[in-house]
Short mmCIF file of C-alpha atoms in Angstrom, two decimals:
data_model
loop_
_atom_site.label_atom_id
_atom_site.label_comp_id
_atom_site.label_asym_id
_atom_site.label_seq_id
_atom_site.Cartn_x
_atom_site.Cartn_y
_atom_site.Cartn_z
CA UNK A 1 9.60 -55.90 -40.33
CA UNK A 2 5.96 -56.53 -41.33
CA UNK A 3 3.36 -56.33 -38.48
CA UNK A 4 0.07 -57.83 -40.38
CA UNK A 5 -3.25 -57.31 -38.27
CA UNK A 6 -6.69 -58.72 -38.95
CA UNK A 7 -8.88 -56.24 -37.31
CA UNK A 8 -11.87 -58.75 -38.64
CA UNK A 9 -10.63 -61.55 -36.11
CA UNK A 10 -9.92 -59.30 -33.08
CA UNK A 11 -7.01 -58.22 -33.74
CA UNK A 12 -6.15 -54.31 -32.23
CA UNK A 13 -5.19 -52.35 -35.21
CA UNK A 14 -2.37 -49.69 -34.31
CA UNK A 15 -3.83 -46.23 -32.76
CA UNK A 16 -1.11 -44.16 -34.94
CA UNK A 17 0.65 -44.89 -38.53
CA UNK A 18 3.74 -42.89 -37.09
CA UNK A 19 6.02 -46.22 -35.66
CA UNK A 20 5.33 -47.36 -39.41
CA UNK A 21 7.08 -46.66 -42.82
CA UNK A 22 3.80 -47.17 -44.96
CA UNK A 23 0.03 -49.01 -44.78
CA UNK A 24 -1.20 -51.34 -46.92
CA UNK A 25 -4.99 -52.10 -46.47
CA UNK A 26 -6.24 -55.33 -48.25
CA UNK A 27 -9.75 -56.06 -49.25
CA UNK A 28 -13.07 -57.77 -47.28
CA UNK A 29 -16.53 -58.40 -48.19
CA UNK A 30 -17.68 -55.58 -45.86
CA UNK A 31 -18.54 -52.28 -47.47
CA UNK A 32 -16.78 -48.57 -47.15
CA UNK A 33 -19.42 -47.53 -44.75
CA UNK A 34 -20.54 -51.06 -42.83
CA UNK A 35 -18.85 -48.75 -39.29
CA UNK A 36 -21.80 -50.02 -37.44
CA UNK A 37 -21.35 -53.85 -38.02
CA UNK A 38 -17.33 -54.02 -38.12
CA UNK A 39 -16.29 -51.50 -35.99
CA UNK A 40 -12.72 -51.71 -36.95
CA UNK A 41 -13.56 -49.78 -40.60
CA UNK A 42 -13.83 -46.05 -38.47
CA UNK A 43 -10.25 -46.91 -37.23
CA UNK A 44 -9.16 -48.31 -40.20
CA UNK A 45 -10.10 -44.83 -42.19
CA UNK A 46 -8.71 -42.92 -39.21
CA UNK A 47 -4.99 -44.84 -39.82
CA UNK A 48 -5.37 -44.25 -43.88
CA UNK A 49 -5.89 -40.14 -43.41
CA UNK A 50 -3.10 -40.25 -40.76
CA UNK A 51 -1.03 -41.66 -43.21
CA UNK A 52 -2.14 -39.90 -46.17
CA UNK A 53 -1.58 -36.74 -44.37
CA UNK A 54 1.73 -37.87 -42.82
CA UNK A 55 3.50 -38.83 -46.79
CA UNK A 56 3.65 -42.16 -45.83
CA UNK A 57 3.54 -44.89 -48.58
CA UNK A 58 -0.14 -45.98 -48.93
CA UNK A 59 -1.44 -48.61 -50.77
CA UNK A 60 -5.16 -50.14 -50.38
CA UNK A 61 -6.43 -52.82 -52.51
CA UNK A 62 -10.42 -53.12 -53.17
CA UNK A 63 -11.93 -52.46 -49.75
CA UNK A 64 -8.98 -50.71 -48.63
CA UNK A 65 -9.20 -48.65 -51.93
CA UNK A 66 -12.64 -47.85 -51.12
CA UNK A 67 -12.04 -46.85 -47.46
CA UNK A 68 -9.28 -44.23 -48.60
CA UNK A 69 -11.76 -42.70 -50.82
CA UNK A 70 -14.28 -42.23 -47.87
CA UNK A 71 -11.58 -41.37 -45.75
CA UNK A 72 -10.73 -38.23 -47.90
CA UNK A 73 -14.23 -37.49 -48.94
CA UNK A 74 -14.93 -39.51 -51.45
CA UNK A 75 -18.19 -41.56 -52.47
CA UNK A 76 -18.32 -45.38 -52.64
CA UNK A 77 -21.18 -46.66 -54.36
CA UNK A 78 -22.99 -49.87 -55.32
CA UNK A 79 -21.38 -50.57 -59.34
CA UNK A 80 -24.17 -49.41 -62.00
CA UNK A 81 -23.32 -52.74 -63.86
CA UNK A 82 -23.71 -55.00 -61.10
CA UNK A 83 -20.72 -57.18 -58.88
CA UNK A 84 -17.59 -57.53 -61.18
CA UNK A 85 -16.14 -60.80 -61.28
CA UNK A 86 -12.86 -61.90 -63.65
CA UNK A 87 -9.98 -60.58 -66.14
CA UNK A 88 -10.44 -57.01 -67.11
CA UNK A 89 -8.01 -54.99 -69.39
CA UNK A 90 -7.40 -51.46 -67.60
CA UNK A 91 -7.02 -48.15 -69.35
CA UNK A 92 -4.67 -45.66 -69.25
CA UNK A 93 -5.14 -42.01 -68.47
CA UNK A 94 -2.27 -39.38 -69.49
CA UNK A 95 -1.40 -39.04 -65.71
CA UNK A 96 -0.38 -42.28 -65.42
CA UNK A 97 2.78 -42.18 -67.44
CA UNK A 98 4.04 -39.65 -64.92
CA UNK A 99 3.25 -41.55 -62.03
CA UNK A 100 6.12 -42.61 -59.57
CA UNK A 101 4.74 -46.10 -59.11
CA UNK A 102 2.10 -46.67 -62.01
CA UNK A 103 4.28 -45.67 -65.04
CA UNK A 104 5.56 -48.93 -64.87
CA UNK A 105 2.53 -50.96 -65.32
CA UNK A 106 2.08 -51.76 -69.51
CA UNK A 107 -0.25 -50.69 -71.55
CA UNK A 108 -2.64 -53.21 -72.29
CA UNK A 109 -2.44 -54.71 -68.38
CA UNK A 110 -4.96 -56.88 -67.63
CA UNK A 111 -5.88 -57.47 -63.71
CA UNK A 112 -8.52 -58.90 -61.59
CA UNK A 113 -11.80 -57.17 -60.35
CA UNK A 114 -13.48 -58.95 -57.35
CA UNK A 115 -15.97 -55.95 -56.43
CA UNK A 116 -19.48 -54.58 -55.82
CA UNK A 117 -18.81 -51.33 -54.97
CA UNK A 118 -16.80 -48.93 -56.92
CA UNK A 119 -15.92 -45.07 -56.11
CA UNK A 120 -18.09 -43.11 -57.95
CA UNK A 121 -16.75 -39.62 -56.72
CA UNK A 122 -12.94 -38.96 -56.19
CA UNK A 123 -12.15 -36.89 -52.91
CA UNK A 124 -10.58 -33.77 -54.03
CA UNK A 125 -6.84 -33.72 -55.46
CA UNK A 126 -6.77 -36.83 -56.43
CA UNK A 127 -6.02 -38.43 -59.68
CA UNK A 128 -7.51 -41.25 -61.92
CA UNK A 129 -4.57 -42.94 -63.26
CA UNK A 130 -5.89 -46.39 -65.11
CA UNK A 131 -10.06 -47.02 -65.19
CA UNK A 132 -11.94 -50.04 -66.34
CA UNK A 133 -14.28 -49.97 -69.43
CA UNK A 134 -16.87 -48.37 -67.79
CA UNK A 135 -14.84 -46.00 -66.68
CA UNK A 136 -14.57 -46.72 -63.09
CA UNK A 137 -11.14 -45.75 -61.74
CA UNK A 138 -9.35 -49.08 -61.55
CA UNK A 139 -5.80 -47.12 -60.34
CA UNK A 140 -5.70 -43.76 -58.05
CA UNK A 141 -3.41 -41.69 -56.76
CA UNK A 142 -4.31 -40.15 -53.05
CA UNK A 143 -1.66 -38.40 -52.35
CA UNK A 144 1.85 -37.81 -53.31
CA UNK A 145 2.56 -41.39 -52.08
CA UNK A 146 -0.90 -42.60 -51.89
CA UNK A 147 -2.05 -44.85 -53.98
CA UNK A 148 -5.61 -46.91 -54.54
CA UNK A 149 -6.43 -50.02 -56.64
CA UNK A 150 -10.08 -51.21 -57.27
CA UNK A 151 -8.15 -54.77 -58.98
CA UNK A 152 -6.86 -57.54 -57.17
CA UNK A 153 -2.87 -57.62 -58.51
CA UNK A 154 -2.17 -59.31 -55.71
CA UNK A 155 -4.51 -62.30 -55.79
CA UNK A 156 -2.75 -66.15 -56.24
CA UNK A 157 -4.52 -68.60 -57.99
CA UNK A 158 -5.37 -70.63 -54.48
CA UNK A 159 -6.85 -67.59 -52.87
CA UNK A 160 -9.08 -66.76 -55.93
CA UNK A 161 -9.95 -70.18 -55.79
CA UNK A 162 -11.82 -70.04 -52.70
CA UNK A 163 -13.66 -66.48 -53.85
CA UNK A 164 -14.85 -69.06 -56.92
CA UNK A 165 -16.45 -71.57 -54.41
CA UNK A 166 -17.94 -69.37 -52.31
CA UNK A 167 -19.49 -67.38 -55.69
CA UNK A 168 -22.13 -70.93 -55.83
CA UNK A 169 -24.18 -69.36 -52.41
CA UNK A 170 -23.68 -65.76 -52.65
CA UNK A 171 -26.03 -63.35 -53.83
CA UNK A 172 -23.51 -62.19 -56.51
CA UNK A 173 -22.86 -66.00 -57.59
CA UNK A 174 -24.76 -65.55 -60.85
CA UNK A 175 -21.58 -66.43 -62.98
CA UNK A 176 -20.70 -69.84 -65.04
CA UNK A 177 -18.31 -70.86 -62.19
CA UNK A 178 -16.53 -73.03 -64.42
CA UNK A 179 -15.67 -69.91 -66.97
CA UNK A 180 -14.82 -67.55 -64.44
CA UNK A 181 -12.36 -70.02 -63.40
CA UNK A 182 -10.56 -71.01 -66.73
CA UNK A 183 -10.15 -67.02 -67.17
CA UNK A 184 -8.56 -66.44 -63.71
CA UNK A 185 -6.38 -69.19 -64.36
CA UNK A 186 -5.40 -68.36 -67.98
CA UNK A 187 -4.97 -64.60 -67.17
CA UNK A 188 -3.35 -64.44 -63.58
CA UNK A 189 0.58 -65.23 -64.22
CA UNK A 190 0.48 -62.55 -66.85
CA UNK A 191 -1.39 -60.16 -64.60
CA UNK A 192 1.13 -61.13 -62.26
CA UNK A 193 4.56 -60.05 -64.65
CA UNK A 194 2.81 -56.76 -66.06
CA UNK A 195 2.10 -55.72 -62.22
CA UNK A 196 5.10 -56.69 -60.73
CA UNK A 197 7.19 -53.89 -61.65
CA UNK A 198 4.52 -51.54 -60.06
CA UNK A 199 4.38 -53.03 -56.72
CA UNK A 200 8.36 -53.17 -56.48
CA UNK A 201 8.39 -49.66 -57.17
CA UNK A 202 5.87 -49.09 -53.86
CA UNK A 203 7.84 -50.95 -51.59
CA UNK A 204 10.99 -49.59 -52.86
CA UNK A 205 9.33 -46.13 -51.19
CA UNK A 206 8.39 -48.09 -47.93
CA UNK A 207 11.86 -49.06 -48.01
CA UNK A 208 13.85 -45.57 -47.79
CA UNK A 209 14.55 -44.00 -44.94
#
């Protein structure tokens, strides 16, 4: 069964990860350390150590990415470059062709960064696996079965669609809207094959016993 909770609408998040076989922690527009005005982010970091420390399967995505970072000690940071918006190619580092869930992702993937912040400083023991140009870790491994990613592999073409629209009154919305969205929706079904081996692989670990 899969309980989904939006803490940002009210919803009570659980107090433990231990009647759960793995988290997954999606993205927001909030930042890492916003605690004061969404309340929900202390909890939410509390549940990611808990189940980072327990060997649950962990995944965050973006903001949840972030929050595992600064969970474990980590440093989130605004990104040097500015807000990154569209198709990026990611990089491989050696460690991620021994990886249990990243080995499978391509060389050569291409994914989806949505982001303003990046981590700038990994909490200790953990691993860059795939980075962007820049060199910002775009894949990391937490734990044993931890796992961060800055990207979006899991964004559809109708959701992204809606982070286009709302790029015209944002601060960040300094893009040719009409670019940005020709290159979302040229490179997402690939982005979608070259990742989908990965994310099978993470909730084949959610999946045992």
């Amino acid at each position: 069964m899969l309980d989904v909770v939006r803490p940002y609408l009210g919803e009570a998040l659980p107090g433990s990860a231990a009647a759960h076989h793995g988290l997954i922690v999606l993205g927001g527009h909030m930042g890492s350390y916003d605690d004061a005005r969404y309340p929900w982010l202390g909890a939410t970091k509390r549940l990611i150590a808990e189940a980072i420390e327990r060997e649950q399967p962990f995944l965050g995505v973006c903001l949840g990415h972030q929050l595992a970072a600064v969970a474990l000690g980590g440093v989130v940071a605004l990104r040097p470059e500015g807000p990154a918006r569209g198709m990026v190619h990611v990089l491989p580092t050696p460690e991620v062709f021994e990886d249990l869930v990243f080995s499978a992702l391509p060389v050569g993937s291409q994914t989806l960064q949505w982001n303003n912040d990046v981590v700038t400083e990994l909490p200790t023991g953990a691993t860059t696996l795939t980075t962007d140009v820049q060199g910002h870790p775009q894949t990391v491994r937490f734990g044993p079965r931890a796992w961060g990613v800055q990207c979006h592999p899991e964004a559809t073409l109708e959701v992204v669609d809606t982070w286009i629209e709302s790029e015209g009154t944002s601060p960040a919305g300094v893009h040719d809207l009409d670019r940005l969205r020709a290159e979302v929706h040229n490179g997402l079904p690939l982005m979608a094959t070259q990742w989908s081996a990965s994310i099978r692989r993470f909730f084949g670990l959610v999946q045992q016993p």
